[in-house]
JSON list of C-alpha atoms in Angstrom, two decimals:
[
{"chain": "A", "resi": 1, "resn": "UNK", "atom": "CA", "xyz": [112.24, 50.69, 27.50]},
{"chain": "A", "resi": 2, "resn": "UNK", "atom": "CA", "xyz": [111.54, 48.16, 24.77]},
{"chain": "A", "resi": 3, "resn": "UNK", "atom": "CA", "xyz": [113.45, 44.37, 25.85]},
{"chain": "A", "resi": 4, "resn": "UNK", "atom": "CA", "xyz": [114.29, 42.73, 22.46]},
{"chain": "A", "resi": 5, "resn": "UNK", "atom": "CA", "xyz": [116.37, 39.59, 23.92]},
{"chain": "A", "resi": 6, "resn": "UNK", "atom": "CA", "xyz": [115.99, 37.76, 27.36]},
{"chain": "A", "resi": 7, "resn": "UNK", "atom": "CA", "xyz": [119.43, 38.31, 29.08]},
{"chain": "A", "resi": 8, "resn": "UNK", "atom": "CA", "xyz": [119.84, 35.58, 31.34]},
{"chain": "A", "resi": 9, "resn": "UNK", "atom": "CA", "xyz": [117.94, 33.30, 33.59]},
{"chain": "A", "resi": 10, "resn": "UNK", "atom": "CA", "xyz": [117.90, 33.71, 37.52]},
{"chain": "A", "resi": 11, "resn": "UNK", "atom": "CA", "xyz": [118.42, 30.62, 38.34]},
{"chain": "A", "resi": 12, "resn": "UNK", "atom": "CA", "xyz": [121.46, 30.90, 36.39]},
{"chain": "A", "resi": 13, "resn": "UNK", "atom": "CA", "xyz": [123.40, 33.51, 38.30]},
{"chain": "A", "resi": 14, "resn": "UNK", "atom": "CA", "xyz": [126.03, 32.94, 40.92]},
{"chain": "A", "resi": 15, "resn": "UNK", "atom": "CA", "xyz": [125.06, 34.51, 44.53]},
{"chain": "A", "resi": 16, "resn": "UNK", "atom": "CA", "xyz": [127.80, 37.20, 43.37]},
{"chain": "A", "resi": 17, "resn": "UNK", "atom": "CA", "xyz": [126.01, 38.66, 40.62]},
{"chain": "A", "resi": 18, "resn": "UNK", "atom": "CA", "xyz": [122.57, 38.66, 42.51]},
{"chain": "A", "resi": 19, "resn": "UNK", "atom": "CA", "xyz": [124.06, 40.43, 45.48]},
{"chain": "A", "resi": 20, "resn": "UNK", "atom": "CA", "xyz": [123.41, 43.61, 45.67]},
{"chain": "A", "resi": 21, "resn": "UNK", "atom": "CA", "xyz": [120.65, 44.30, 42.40]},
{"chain": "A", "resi": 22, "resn": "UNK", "atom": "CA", "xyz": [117.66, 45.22, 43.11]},
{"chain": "A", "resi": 23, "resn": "UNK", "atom": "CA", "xyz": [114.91, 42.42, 41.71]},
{"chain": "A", "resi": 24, "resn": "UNK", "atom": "CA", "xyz": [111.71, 43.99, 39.62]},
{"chain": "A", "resi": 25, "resn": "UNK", "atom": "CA", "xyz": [109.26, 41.30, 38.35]},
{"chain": "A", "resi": 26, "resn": "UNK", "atom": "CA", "xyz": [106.89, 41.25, 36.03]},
{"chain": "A", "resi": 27, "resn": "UNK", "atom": "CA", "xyz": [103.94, 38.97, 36.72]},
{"chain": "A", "resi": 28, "resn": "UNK", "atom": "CA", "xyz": [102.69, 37.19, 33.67]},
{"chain": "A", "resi": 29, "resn": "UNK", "atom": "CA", "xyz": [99.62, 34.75, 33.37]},
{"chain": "A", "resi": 30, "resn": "UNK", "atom": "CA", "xyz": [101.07, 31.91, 31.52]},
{"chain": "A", "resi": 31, "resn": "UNK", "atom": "CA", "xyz": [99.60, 32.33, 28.47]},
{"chain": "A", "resi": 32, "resn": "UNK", "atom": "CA", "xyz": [101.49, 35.56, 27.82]},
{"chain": "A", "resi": 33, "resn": "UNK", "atom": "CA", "xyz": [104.98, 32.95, 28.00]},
{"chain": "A", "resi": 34, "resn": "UNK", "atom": "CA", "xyz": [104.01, 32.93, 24.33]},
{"chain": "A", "resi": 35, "resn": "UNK", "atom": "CA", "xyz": [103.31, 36.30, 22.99]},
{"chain": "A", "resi": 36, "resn": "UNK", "atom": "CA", "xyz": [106.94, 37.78, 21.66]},
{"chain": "A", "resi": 37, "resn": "UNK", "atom": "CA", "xyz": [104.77, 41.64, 21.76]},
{"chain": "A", "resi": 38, "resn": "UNK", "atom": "CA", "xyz": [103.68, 42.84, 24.37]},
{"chain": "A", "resi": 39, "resn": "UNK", "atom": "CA", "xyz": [103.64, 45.74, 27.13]},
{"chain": "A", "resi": 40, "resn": "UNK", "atom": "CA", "xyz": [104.40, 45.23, 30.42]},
{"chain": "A", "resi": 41, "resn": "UNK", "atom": "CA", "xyz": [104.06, 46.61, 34.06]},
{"chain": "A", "resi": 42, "resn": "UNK", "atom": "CA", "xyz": [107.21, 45.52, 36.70]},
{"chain": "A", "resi": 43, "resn": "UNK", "atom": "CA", "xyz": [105.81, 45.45, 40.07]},
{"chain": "A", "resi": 44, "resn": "UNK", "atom": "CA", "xyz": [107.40, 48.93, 40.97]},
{"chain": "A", "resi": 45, "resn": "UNK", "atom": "CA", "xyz": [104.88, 50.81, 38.33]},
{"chain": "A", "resi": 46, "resn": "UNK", "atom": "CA", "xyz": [107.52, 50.52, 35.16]},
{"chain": "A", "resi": 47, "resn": "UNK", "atom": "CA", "xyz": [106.38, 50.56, 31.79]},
{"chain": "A", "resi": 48, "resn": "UNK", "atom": "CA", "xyz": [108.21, 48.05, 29.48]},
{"chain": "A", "resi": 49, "resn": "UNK", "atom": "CA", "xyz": [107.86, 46.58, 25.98]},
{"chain": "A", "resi": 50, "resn": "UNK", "atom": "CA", "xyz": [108.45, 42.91, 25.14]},
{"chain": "A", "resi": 51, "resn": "UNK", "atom": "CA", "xyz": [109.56, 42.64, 21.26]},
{"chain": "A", "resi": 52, "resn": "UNK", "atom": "CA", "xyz": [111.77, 39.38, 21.06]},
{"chain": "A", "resi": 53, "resn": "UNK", "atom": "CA", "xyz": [113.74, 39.83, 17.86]},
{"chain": "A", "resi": 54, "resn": "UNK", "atom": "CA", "xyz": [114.35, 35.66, 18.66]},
{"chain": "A", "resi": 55, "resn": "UNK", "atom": "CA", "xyz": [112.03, 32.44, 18.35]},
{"chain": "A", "resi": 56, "resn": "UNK", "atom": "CA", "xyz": [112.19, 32.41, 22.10]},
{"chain": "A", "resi": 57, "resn": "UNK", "atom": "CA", "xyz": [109.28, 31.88, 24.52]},
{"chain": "A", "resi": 58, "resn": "UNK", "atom": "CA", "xyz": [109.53, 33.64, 27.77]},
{"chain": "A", "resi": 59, "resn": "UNK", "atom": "CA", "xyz": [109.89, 31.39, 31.18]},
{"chain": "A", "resi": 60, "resn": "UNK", "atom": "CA", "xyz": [109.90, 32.05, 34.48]},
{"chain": "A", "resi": 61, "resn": "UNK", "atom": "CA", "xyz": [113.01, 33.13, 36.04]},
{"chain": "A", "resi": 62, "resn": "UNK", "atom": "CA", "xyz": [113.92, 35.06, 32.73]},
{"chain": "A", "resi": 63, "resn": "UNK", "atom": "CA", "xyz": [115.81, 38.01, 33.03]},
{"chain": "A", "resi": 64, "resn": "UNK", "atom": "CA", "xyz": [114.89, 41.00, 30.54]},
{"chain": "A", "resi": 65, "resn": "UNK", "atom": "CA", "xyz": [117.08, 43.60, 31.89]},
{"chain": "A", "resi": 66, "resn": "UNK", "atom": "CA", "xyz": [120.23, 43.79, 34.41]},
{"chain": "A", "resi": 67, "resn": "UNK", "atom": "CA", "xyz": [122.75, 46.51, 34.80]},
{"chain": "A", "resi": 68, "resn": "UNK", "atom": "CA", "xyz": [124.94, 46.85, 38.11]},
{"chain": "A", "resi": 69, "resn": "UNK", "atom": "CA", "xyz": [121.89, 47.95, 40.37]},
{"chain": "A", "resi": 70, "resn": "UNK", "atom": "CA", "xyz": [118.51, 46.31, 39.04]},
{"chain": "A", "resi": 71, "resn": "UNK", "atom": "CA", "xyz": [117.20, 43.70, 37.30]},
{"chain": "A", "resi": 72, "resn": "UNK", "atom": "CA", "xyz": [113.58, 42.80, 35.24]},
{"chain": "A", "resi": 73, "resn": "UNK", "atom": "CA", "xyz": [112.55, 39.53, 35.98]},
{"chain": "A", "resi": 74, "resn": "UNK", "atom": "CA", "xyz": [108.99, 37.15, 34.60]},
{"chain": "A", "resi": 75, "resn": "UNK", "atom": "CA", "xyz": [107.36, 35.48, 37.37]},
{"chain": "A", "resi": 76, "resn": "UNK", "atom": "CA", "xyz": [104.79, 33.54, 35.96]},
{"chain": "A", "resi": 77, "resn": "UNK", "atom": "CA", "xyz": [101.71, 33.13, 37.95]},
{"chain": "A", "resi": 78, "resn": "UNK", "atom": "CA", "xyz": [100.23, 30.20, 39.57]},
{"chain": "A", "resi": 79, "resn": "UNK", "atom": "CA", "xyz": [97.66, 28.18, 36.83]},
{"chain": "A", "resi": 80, "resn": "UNK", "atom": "CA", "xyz": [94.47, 26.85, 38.05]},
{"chain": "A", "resi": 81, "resn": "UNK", "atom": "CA", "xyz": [95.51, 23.26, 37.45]},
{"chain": "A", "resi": 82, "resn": "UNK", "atom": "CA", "xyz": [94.15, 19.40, 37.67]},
{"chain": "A", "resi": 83, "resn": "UNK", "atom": "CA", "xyz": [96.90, 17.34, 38.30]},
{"chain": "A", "resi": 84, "resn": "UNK", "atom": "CA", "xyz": [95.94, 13.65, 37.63]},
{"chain": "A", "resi": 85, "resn": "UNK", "atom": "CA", "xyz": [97.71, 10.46, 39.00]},
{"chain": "A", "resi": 86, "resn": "UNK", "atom": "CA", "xyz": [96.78, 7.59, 37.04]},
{"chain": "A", "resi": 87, "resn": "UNK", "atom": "CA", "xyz": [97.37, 4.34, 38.54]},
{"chain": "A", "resi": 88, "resn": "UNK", "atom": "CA", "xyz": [98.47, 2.03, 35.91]},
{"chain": "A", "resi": 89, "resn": "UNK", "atom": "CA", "xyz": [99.61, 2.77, 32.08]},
{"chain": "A", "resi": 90, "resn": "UNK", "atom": "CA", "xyz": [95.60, 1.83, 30.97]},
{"chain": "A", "resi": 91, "resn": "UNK", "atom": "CA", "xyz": [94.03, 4.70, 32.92]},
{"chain": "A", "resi": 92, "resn": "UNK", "atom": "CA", "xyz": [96.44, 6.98, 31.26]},
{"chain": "A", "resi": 93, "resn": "UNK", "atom": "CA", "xyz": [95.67, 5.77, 27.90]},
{"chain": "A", "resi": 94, "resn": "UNK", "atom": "CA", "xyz": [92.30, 5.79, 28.70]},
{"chain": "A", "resi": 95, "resn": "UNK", "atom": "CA", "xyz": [92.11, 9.32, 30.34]},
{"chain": "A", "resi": 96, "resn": "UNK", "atom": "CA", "xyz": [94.70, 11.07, 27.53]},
{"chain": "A", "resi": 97, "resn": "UNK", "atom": "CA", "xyz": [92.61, 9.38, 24.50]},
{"chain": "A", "resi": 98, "resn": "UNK", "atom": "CA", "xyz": [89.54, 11.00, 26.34]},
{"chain": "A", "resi": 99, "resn": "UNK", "atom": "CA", "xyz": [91.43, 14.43, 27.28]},
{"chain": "A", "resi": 100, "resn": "UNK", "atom": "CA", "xyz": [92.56, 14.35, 23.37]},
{"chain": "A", "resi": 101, "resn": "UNK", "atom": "CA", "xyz": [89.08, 14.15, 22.09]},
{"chain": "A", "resi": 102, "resn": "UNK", "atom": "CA", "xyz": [88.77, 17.36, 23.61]},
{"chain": "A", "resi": 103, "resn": "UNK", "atom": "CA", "xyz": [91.96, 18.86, 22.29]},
{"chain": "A", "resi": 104, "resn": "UNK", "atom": "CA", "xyz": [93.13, 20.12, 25.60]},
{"chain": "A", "resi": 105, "resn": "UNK", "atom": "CA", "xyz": [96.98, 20.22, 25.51]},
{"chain": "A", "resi": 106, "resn": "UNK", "atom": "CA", "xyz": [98.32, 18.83, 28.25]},
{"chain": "A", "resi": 107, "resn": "UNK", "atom": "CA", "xyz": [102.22, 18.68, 30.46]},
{"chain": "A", "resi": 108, "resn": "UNK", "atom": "CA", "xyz": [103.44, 15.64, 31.98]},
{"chain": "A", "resi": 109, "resn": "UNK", "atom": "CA", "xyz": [105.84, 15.49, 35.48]},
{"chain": "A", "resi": 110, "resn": "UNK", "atom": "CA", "xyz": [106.95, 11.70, 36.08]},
{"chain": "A", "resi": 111, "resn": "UNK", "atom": "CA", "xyz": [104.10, 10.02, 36.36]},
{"chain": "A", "resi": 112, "resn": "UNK", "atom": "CA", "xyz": [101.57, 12.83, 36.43]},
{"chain": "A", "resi": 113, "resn": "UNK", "atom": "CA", "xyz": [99.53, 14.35, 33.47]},
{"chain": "A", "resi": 114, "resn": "UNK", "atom": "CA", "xyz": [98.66, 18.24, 34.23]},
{"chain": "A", "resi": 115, "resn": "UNK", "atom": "CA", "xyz": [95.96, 20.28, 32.30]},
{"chain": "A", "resi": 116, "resn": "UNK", "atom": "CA", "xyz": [94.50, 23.45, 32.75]},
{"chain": "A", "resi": 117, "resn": "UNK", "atom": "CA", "xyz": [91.40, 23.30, 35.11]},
{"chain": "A", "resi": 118, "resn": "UNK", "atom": "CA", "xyz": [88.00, 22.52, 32.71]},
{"chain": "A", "resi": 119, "resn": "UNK", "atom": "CA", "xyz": [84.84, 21.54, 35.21]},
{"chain": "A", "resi": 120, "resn": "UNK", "atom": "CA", "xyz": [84.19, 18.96, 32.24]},
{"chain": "A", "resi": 121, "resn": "UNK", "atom": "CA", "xyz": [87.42, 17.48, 32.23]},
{"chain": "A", "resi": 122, "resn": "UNK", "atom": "CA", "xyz": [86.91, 17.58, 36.56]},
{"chain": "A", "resi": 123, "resn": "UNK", "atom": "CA", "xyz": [83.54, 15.64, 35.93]},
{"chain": "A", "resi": 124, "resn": "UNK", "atom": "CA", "xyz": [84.92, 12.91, 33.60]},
{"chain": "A", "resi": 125, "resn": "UNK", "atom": "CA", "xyz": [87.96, 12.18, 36.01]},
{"chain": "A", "resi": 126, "resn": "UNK", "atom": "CA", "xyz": [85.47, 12.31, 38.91]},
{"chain": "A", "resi": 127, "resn": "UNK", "atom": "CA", "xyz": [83.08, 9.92, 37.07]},
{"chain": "A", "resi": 128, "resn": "UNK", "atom": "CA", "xyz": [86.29, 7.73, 36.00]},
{"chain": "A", "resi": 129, "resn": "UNK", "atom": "CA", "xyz": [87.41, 7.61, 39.18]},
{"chain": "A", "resi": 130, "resn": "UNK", "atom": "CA", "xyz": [90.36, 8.43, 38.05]},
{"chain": "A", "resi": 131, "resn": "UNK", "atom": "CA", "xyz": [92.60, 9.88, 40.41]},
{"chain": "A", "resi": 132, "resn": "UNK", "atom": "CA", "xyz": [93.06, 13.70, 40.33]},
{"chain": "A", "resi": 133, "resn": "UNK", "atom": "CA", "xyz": [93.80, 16.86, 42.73]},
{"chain": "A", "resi": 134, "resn": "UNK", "atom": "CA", "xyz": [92.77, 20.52, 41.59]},
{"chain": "A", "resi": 135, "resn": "UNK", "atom": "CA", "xyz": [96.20, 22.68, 42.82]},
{"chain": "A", "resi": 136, "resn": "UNK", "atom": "CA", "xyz": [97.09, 26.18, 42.02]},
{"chain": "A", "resi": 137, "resn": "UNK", "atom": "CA", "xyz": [100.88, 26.52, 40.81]},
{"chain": "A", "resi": 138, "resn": "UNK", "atom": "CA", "xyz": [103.16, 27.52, 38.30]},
{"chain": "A", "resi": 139, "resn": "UNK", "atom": "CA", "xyz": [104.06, 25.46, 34.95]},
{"chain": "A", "resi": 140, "resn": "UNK", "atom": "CA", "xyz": [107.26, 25.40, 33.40]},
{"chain": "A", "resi": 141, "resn": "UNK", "atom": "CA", "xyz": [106.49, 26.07, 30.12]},
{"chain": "A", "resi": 142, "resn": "UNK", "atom": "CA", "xyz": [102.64, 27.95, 29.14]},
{"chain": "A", "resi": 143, "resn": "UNK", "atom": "CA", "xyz": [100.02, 25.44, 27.23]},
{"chain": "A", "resi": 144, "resn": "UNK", "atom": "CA", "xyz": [100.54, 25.33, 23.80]},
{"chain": "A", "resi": 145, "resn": "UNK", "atom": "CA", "xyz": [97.03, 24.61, 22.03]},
{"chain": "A", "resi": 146, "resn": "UNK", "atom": "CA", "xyz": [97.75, 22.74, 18.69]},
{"chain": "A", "resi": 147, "resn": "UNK", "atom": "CA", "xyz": [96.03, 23.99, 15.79]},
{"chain": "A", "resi": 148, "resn": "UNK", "atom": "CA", "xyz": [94.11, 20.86, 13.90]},
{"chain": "A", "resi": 149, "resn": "UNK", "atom": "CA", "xyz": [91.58, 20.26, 11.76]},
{"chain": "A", "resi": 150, "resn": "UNK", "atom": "CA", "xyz": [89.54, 17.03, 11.53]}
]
C-alpha cells in the first residue's frame, strides 16, 4: 500500500466515525514528521509506503488510511527533551542568544523554550542556573534544523 495524502486527523473525528474501526499506528521518531518518502511498519506487522504527493509534514494524530473497518494512524514518539523555564524575559534572551550560537532549533509552549536533549546545552543551563527539567514527551511539530552559513 503506498499513502500519497494524509486523510484526516484523529482528533478530528466525531465518536461516530471512530466507533467501531479498528486503530493501526505507526510509530515514528520525530524526525521522520519530515521525510514525505518513506516505508513504514503499523504496529500489526503491515508494510506501507509514505509518498506525499503534497508539501505536507506528517503530525501526530494523522490519519493515512480509513475505510469502514480500520484505520493507519502516526503516533509520534516521545523526544528526549530539556524543557527550560526562564524566569524573567533577560534569561531568555540570554539563554536563546546562547542556544542560537549553537544552532539548535528550538519550540516554545507559553512561557517555556523546549530543545532536543544536548549534555552541552544541559551543562550551560546547569552552570547558568537557569531553570530547566529533562522530560521525555511528544512535540507537536518535529525540529526543523535551519540551514545557514556564516
Amino acid at each position: 500500500m503506498i499513502i500519497e495524502q494524509i486523510v484526516g486527523r484523529l482528533d478530528q473525528l466525531s465518536p461516530e466515525d471512530r466507533e467501531g474501526r479498528h486503530i493501526e499506528k505507526v510509530y515514528l521518531p520525530s524526525e521522520d514528521l519530515l521525510k514525505r518518502i518513506q516505508r513504514v511498519t503499523t504496529d500489526h506487522g503491515k508494510e506501507i509506503g509514505i509518498r506525499l504527493t503534497q508539501k505536507e509534514e506528517l503530525a501526530d494524530g494523522d490519519i493515512l488510511y480509513m475505510d469502514e473497518k480500520n484505520m493507519i494512524v502516526i503516533e509520534v514518539e516521545p523526544d528526549d527533551l530539556l524543557v527550560i523555564r526562564p524566569r524573567s524575559m533577560q534569561e531568555m534572551g540570554e539563554i536563546a542568544h546562547k542556544l542560537g550560537n549553537r544552532h539548535l532549533p528550538a519550540q516554545f509552549e507559553g512561557e517555556r523554550m523546549i530543545v532536543q536533549y544536548d549534555y552541552l546545552v544541559e551543562e550551560q543551563l546547569t552552570s547558568d542556573g537557569i531553570p530547566f527539567a529533562r522530560e521525555k514527551k511528544k512535540v507537536k511539530k518535529a525540529f526543523r534544523h535551519v540551514g545557514h552559513k556564516h
